Short mmCIF file of C-alpha atoms and ligand atoms in Angstrom, two decimals:
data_model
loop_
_atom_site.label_atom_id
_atom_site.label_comp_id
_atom_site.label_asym_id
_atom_site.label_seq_id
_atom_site.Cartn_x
_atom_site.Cartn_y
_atom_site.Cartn_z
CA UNK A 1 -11.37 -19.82 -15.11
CA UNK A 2 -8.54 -17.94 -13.14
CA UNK A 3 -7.48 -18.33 -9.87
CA UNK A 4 -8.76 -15.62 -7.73
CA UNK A 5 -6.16 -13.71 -5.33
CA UNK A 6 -8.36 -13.47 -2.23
CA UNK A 7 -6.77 -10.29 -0.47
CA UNK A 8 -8.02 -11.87 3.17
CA UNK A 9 -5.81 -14.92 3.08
CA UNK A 10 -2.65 -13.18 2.49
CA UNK A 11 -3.64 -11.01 5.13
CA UNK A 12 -4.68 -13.80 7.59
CA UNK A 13 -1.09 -15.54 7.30
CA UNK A 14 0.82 -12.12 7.87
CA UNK A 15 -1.67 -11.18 10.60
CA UNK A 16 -1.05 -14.68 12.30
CA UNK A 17 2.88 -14.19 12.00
CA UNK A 18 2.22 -10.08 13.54
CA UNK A 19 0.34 -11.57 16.14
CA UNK A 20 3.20 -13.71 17.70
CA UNK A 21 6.17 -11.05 16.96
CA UNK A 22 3.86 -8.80 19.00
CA UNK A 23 3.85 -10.79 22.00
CA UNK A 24 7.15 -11.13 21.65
CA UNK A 25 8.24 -7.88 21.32
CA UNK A 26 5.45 -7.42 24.34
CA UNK A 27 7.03 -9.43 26.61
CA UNK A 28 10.33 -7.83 26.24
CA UNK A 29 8.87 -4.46 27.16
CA UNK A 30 7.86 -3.01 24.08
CA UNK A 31 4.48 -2.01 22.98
CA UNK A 32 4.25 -1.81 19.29
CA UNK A 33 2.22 1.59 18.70
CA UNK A 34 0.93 3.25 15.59
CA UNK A 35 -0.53 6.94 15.79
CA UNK A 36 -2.91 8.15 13.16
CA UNK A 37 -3.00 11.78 11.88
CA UNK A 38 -5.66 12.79 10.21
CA UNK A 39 -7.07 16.51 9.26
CA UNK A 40 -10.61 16.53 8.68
CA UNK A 41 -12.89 13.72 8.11
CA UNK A 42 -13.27 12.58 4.33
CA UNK A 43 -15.27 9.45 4.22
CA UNK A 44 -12.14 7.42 2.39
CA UNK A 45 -9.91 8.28 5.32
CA UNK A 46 -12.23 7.40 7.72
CA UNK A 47 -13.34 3.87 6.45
CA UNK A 48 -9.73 2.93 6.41
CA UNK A 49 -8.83 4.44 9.52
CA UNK A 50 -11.88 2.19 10.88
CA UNK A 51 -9.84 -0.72 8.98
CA UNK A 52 -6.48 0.52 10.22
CA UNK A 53 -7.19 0.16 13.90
CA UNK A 54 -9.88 -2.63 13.94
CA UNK A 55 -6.70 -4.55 12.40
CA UNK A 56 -4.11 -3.41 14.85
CA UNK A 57 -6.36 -4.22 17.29
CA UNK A 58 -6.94 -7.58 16.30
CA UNK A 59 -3.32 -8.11 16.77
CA UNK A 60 -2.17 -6.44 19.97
CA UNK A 61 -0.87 -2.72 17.99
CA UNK A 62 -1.60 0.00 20.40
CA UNK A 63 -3.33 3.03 18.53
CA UNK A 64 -2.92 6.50 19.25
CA UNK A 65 -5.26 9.14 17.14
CA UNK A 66 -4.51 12.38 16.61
CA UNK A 67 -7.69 14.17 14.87
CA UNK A 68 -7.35 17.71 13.53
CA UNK A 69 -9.63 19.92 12.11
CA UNK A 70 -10.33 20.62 8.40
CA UNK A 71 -8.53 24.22 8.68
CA UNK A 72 -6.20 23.12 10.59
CA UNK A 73 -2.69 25.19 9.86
CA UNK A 74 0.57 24.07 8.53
CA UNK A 75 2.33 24.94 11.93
CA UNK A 76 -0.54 23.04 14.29
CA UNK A 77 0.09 20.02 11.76
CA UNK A 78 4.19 20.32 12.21
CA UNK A 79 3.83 20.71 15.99
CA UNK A 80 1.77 17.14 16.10
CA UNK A 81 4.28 15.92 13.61
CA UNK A 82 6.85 16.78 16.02
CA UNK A 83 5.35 15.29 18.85
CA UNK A 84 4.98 12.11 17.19
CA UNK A 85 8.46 11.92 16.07
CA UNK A 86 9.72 12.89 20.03
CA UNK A 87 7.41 10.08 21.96
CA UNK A 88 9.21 7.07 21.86
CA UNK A 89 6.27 4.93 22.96
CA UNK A 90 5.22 5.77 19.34
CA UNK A 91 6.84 3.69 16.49
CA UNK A 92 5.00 4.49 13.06
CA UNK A 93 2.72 7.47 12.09
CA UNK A 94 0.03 6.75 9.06
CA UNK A 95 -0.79 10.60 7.50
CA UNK A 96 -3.98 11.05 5.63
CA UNK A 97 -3.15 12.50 2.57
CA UNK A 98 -3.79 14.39 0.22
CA UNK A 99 -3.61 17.54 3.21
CA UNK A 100 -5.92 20.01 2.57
CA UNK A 101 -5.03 22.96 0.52
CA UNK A 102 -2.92 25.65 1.29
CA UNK A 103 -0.60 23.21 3.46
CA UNK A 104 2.79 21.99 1.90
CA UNK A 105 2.26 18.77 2.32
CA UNK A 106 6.28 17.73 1.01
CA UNK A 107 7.40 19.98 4.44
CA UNK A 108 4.91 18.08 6.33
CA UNK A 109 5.87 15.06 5.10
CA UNK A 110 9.21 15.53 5.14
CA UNK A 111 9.04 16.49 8.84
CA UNK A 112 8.04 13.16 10.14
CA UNK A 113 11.22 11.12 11.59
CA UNK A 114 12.46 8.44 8.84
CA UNK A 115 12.26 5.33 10.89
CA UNK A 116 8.41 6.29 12.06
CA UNK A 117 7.62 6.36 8.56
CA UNK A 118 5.40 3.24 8.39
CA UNK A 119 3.46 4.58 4.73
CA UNK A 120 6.45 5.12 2.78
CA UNK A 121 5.91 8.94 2.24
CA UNK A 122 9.27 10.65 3.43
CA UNK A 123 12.30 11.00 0.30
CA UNK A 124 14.52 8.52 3.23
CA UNK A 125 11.27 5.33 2.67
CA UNK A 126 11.34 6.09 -1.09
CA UNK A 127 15.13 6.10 -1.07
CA UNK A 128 14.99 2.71 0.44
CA UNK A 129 13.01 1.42 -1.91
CA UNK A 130 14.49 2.59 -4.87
CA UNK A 131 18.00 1.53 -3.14
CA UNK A 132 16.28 -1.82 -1.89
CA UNK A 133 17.87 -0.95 1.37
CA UNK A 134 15.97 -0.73 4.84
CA UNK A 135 16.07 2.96 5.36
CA UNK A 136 12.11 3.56 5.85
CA UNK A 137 9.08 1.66 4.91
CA UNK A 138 7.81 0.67 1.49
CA UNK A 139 3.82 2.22 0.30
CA UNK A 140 1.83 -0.14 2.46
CA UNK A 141 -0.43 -0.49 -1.01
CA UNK A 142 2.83 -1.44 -3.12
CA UNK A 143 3.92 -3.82 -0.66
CA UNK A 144 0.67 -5.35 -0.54
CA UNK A 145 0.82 -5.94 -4.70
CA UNK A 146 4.18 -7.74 -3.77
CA UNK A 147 2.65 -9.44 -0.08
CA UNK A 148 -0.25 -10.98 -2.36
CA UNK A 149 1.84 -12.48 -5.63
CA UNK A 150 4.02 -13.96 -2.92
CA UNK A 151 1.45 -15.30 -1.02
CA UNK A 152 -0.16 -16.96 -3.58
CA UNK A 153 3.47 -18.57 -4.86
CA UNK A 154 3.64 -16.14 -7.53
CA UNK A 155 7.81 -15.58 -8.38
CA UNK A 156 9.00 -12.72 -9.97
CA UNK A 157 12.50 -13.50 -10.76
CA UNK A 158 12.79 -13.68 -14.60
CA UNK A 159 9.16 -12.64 -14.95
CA UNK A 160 7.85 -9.64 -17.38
CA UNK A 161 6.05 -7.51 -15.26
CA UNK A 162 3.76 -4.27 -16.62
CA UNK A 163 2.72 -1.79 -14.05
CA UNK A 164 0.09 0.83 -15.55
CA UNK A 165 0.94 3.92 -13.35
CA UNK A 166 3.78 5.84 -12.30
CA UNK A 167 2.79 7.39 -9.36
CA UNK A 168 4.80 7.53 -6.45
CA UNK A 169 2.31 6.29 -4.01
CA UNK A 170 1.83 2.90 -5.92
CA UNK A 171 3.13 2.60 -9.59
CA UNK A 172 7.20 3.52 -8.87
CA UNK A 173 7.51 1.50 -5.88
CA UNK A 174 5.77 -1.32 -6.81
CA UNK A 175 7.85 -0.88 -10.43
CA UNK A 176 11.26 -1.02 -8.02
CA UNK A 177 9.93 -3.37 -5.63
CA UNK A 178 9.27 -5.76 -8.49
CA UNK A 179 12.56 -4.97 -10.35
CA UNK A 180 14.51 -5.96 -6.72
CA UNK A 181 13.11 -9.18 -7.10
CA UNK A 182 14.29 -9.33 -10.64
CA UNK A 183 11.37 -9.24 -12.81
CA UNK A 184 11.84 -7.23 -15.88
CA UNK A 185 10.03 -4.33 -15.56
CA UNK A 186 8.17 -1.88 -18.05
CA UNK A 187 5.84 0.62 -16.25
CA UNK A 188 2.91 2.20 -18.51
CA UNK A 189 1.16 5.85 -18.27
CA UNK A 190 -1.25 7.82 -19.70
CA UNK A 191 0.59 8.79 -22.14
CA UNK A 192 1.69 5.39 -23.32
CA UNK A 193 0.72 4.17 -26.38
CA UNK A 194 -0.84 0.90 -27.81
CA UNK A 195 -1.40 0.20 -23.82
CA UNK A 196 -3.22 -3.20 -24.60
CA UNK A 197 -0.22 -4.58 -26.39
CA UNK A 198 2.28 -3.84 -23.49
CA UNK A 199 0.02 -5.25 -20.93
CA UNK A 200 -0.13 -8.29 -23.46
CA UNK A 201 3.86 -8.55 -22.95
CA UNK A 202 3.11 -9.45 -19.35
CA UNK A 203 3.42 -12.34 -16.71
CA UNK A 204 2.40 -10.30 -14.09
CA UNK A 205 -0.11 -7.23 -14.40
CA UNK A 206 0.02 -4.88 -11.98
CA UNK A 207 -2.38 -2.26 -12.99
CA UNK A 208 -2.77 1.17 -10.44
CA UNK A 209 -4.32 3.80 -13.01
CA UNK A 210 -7.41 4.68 -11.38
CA UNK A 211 -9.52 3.52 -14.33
CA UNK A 212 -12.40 1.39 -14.67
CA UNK A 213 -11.99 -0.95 -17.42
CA UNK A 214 -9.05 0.90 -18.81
CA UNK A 215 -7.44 -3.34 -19.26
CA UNK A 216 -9.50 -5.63 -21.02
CA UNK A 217 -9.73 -8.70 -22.80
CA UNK A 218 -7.14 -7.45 -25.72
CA UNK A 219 -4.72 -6.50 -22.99
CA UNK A 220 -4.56 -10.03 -20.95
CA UNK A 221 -3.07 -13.34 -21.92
CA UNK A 222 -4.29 -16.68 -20.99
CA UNK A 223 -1.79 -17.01 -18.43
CA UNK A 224 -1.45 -13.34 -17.11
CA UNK A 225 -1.64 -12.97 -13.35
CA UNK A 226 -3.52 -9.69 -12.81
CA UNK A 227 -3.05 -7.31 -9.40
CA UNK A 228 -5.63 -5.17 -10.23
CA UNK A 229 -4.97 -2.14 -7.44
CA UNK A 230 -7.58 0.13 -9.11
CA UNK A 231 -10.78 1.20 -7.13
CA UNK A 232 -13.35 2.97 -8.91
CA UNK A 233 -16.90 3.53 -7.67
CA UNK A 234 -19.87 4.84 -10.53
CA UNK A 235 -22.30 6.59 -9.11
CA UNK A 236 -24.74 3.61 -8.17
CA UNK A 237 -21.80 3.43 -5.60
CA UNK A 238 -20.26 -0.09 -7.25
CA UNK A 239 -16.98 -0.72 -6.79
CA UNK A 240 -14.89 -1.92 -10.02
CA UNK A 241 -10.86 -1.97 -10.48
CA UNK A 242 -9.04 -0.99 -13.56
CA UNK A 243 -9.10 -4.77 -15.73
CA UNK A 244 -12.49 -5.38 -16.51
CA UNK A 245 -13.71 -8.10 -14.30
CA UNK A 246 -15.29 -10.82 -16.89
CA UNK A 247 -11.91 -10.80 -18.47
CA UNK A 248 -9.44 -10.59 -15.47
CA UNK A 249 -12.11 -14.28 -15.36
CA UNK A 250 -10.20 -15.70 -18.05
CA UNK A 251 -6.66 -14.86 -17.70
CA UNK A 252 -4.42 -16.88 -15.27
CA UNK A 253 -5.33 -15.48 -12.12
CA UNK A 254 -6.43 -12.32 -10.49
CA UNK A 255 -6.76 -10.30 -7.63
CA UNK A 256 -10.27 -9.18 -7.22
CA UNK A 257 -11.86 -5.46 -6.42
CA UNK A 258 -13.11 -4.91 -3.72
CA UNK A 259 -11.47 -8.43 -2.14
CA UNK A 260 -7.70 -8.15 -3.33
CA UNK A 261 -5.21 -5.88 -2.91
CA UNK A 262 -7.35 -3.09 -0.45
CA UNK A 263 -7.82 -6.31 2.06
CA UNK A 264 -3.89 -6.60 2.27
CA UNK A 265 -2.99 -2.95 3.03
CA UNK A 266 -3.85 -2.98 6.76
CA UNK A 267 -2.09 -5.89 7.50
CA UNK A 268 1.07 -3.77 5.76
CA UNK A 269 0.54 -1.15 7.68
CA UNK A 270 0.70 -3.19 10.82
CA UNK A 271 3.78 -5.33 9.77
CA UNK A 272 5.51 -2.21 9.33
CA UNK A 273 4.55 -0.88 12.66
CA UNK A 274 5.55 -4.06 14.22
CA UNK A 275 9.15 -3.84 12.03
CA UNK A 276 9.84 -0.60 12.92
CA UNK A 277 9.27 -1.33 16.92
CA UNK A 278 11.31 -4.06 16.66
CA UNK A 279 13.76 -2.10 15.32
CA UNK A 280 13.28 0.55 17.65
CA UNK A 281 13.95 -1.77 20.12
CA UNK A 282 16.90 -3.40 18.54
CA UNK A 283 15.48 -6.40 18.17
CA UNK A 284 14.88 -8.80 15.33
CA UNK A 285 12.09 -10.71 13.86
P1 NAD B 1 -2.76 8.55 -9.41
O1 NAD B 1 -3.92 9.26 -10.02
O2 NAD B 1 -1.79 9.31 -8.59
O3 NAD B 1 -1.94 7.85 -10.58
C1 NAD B 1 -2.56 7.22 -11.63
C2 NAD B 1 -1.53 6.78 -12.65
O4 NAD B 1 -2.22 6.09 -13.68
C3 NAD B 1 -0.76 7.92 -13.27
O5 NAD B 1 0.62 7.63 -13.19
C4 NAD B 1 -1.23 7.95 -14.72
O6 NAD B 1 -0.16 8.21 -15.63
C5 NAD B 1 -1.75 6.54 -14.94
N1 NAD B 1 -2.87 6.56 -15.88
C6 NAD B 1 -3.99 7.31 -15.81
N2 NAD B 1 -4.75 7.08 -16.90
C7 NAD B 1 -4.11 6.19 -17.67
C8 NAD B 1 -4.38 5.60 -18.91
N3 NAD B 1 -5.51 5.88 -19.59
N4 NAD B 1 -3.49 4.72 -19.40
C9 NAD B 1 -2.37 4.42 -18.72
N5 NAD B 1 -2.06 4.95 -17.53
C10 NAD B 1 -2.91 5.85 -17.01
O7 NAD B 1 -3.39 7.34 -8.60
P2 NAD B 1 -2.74 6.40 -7.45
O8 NAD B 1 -2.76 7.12 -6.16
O9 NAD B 1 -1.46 5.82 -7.94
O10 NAD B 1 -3.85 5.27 -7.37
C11 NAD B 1 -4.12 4.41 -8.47
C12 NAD B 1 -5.38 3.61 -8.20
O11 NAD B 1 -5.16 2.78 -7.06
C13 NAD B 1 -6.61 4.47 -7.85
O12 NAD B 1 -7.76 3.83 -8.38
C14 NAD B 1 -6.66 4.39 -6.34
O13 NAD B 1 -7.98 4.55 -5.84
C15 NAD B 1 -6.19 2.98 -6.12
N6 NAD B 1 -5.67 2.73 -4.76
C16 NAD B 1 -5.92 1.52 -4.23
C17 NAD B 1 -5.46 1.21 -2.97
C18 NAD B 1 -5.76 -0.13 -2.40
O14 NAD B 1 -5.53 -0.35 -1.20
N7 NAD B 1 -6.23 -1.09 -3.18
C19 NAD B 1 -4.74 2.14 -2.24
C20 NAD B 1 -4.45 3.37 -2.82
C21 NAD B 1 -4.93 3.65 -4.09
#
């Protein structure tokens, strides 16, 4: 049977470590503080806004919510944007996204100031990543893929990794991220073909398609660590990621869904909140 890649126990160890640099950066006079803008109220934002500040919470992040309404305008949305970026008792912003229609959301994410940018959504975070250099903050979900395999003592240096999807929320980044570390990368799409033989190439499977099942038994080796970043919910409301969970079972080891990657992402979010005060306050963890 594989080992499983509990998401809370990564997140416990980089909570403890947040915990401590908080103090620290408390006692020296700084007060690490995340705002939250969010337009409207879809249920998925919510729940992990819930998430989001129970966890900063937990570990001594002050939280400052900024709630908009549905039809709220692009203008509105750039003025709060702005005010984040000119408080300096404010050191990351977390954006709901996707924005509702009929706002550009590449202005409005453009507008928020680089060094706030705790989610990785402004070209300067993506930049960084792709440039492994610490201009912005990495996808809080991609670093989480990354948080996990190391947590668990999972290298990648030398190791074939296959990421199934390129998007630039979770599949690029993660794809770079793992590359940095010098894993040899190969990143799959929908339009790839003979999917299950790639994903058979791989060490490490990191797969962020959106699609239950879409890896399964033919896809997997005996040895294949799976970061399965997927969530799907059928409409009994269950919860499955994108390998198919009886034979994620039998490979190496595996990150369950829900339980695996999702339970790392907060504590991302808060270590990048915590990073960027620090460096906000020219100090260094
Ligand atoms: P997306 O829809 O933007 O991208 C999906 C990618 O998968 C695309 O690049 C597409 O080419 C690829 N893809 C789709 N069908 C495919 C197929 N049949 N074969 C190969 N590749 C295929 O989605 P996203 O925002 O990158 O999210 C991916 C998944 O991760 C979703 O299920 C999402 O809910 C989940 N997610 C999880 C977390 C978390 O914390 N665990 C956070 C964010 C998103």
């Amino acid at each position: 049977m594989a080992e499983i890649l509990y998401g809370k126990n990564a997140a416990a160890a980089i909570n403890e470590a947040l915990i401590r640099e908080t103090e620290a950066l408390k006692a020296g006079g700084t007060n690490p503080t995340l705002a939250i803008v969010r337009v409207g109220a879809r249920g998925d934002d919510v729940a992990y806004e819930r998430g989001a500040v129970k966890r900063c919470e937990m570990i001594g992040i002050d939280v400052k919510k900024f709630e908009l309404a549905a039809d709220v305008s692009e203008e509105e949305l750039l003025k709060v944007i702005a005010e984040v970026n000119g408080d300096a008792a404010i050191h990351g912003c977390l954006l709901f996204r996707p924005l509702p229609k009929g706002i550009d959301e590449t202005r409005v994410c453009g507008a928020l100031a680089p060094e706030k940018d705790v989610d990785g959504i402004t070209a300067g975070s993506i930049l960084g990543v792709f440039t492994d250099k610490n201009t912005g903050f990495a996808p809080c979900t991609a670093q989480a893929c990354i948080e996990l395999l190391n947590h668990y003592g999972y290298e990648l240096k030398g190791k074939k990794v296959v990421v199934v999807g390129r998007s630039l929320v979770i599949g690029k980044p993660v794809a770079m991220m793992a590359l940095a570390r010098h894993a040899t990368v190969t990143i799959c799409h929908s339009r790839t073909e003979a999917l299950s033989e790639v994903c058979r190439t791989a060490d490490i499977l990191i797969a962020a398609a959106g699609k239950a099942g879409l890896v399964d038994a033919s896809g997997l080796g005996p040895d294949t660590v799976v970061i399965d970043v997927g969530i799907n919910v059928d409409a009994d409301g269950n919860m499955s990621g994108d390998v198919r969970k009886e034979d994620a079972e039998q490979a190496g080891a595996y990150s369950p869904v829900p339980g695996g990657v999702g339970a790392v992402t907060t504590s991302v979010l808060a270590k990048h909140v915590v990073e960027a005060a620090a460096r906000a306050a020219g100090a260094s963890l």
